[in-house]
Short mmCIF file of C-alpha atoms in Angstrom, two decimals:
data_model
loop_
_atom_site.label_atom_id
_atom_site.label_comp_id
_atom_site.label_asym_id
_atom_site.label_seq_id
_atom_site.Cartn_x
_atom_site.Cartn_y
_atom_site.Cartn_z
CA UNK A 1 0.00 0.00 0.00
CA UNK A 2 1.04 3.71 -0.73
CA UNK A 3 0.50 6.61 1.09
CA UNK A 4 -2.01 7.42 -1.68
CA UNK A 5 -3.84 4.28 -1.32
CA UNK A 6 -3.80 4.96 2.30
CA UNK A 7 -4.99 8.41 1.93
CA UNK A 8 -7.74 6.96 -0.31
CA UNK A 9 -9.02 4.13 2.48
CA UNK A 10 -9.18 6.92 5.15
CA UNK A 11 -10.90 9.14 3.15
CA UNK A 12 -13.62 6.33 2.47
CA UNK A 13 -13.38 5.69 5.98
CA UNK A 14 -14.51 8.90 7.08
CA UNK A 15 -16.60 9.80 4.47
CA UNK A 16 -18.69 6.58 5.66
CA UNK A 17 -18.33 6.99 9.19
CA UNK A 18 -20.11 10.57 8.88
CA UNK A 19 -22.73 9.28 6.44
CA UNK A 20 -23.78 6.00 8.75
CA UNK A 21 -23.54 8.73 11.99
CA UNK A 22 -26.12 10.86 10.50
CA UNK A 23 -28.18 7.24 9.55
CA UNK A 24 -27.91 5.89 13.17
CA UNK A 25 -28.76 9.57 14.64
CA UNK A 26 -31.71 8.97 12.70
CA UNK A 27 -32.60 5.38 13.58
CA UNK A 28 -31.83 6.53 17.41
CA UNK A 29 -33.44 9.60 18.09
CA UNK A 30 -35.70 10.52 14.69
CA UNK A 31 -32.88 13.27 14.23
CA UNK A 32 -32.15 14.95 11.73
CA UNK A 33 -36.13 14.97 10.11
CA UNK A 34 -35.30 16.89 7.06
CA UNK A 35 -31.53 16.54 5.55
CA UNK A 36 -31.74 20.70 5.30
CA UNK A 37 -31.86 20.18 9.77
CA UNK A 38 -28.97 23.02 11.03
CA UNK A 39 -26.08 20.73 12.80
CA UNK A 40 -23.45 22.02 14.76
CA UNK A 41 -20.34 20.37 12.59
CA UNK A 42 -17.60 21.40 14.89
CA UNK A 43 -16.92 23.89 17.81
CA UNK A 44 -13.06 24.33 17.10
CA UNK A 45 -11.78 27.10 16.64
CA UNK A 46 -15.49 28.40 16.41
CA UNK A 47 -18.54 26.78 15.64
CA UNK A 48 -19.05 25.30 12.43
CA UNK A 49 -22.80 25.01 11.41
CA UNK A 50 -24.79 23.74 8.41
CA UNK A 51 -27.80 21.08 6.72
CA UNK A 52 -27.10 18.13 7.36
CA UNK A 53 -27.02 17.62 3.84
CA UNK A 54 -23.54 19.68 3.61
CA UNK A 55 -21.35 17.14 5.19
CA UNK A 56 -22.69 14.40 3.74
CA UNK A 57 -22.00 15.54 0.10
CA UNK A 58 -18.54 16.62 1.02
CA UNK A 59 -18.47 12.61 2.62
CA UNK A 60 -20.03 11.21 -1.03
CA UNK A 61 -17.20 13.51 -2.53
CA UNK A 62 -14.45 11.69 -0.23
CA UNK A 63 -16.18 8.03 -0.73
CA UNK A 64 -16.03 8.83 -4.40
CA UNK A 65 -12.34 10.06 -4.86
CA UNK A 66 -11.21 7.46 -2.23
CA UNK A 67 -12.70 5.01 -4.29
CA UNK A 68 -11.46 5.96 -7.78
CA UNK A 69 -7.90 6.25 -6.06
CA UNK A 70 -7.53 2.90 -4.16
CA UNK A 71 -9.53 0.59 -6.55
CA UNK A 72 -8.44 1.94 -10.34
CA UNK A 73 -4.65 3.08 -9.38
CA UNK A 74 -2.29 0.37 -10.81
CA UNK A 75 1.22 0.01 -10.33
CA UNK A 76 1.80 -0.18 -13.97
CA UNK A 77 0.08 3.60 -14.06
CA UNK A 78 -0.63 5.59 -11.29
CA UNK A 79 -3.25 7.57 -10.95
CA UNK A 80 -3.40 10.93 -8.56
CA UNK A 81 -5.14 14.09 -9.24
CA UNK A 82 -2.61 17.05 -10.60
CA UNK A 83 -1.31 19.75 -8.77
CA UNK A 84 -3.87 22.17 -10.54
CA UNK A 85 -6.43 19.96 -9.49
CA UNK A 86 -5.49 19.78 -5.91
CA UNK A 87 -4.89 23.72 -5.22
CA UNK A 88 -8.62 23.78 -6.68
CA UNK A 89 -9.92 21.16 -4.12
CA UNK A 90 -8.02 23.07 -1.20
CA UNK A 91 -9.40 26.11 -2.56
CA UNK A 92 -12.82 24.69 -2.36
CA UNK A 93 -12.43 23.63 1.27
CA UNK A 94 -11.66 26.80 2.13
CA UNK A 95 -14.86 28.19 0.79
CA UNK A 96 -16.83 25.41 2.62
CA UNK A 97 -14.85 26.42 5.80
CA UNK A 98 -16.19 29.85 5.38
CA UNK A 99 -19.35 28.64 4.67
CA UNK A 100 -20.03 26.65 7.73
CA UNK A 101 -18.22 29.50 9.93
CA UNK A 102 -19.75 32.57 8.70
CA UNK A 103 -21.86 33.36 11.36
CA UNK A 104 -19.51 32.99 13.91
CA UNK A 105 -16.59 34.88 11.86
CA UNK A 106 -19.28 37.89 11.60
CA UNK A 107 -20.30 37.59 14.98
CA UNK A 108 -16.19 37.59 16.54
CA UNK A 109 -15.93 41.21 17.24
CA UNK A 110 -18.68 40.78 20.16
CA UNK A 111 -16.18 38.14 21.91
CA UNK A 112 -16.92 34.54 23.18
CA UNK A 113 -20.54 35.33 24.95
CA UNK A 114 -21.95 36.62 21.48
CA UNK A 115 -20.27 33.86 19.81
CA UNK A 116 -21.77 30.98 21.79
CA UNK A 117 -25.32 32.68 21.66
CA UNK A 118 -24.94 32.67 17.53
CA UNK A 119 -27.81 30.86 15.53
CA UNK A 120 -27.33 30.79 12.22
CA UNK A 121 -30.53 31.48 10.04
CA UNK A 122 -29.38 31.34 6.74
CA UNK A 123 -27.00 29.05 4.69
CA UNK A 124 -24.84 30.12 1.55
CA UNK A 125 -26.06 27.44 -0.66
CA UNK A 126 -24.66 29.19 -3.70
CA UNK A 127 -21.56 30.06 -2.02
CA UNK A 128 -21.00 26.04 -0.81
CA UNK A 129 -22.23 24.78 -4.13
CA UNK A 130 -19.16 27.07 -5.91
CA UNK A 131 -16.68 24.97 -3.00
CA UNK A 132 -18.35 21.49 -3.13
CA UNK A 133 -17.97 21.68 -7.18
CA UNK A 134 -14.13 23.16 -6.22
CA UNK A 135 -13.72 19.46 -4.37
CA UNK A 136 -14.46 17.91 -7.12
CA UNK A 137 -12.29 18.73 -9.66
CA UNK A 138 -9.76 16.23 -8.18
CA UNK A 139 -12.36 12.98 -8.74
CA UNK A 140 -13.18 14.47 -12.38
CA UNK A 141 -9.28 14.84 -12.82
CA UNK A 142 -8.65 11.21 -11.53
CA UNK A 143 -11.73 9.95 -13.78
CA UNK A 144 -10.08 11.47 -16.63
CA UNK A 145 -7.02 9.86 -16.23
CA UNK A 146 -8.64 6.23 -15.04
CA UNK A 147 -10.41 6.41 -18.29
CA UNK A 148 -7.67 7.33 -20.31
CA UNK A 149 -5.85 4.32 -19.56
CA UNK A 150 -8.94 2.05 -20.90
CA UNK A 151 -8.42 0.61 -24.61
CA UNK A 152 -10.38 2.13 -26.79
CA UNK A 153 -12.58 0.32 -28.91
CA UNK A 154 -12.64 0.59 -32.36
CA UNK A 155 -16.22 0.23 -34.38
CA UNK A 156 -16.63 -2.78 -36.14
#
């Protein structure tokens, strides 16, 4: 295994660890009841909010590109998304970071008490729908290649 294919397993790992979370939260407690329910993603370094929905296209984005890179990469031709691809992808996490911290990034200048008593009320779906399609240049750059590398057929 290479650090790639490594890289690849963890990132299906996660991506279906948050996907079957959100399933058992819903088996569990009935929660979320709509996948556009707000969820507090994180709390570090503020809070991170968003529809449930959010995270788990980011996670069908990770199962994806995982996939593509540990199943299709051959040691006879490796496959790995291009630098170009990658500062896209980064760049599109930042956006989602943004995205899921706005509120709180507006609402820093009040310090920690206005910060904690922060609800958002309205999420940037154009905004995260520019960085989820930023993420996924790298799976459309490793598709490329993977499909590339298939013989072509010729017509009868």
């Amino acid at each position: 295994n290479t650090s790639r294919t490594r890289l690849g397993y963890g990132a299906i790992a996660f991506g279906m660890w948050d996907i079957f979370y959100y399933l058992f939260l819903k088996l569990a407690i009935d929660w979320p009841t709509s996948l556009t329910d707000w969820d507090v993603l994180f709390l570090l370094p503020l809070p991170w909010w968003g529809p449930v929905i959010a995270p788990i296209a980011i996670s069908a984005l990770m199962i994806a590109g995982g996939t593509l890179v540990t199943q299709f990469n051959h040691s006879a031709r490796s496959i790995w998304p291009g630098h170009f691809a990658l500062g896209l992808e980064l760049s599109g996490i930042l956006l989602a970071l943004y995205v899921f911290m706005a509120d709180a990034l507006r609402s820093m200048g009040g310090g920690p008490a206005v910060i904690r008593n922060v609800l958002p009320t309205w999420f940037n779906w154009p905004l995260f729908l520019v960085a989820l399609s930023l993420m996924a240049v790298p799976i459309v750059d490793v598709s490329r290649q993977f499909l590339g590398n298939r013989p072509s057929r010729s017509l009868p």
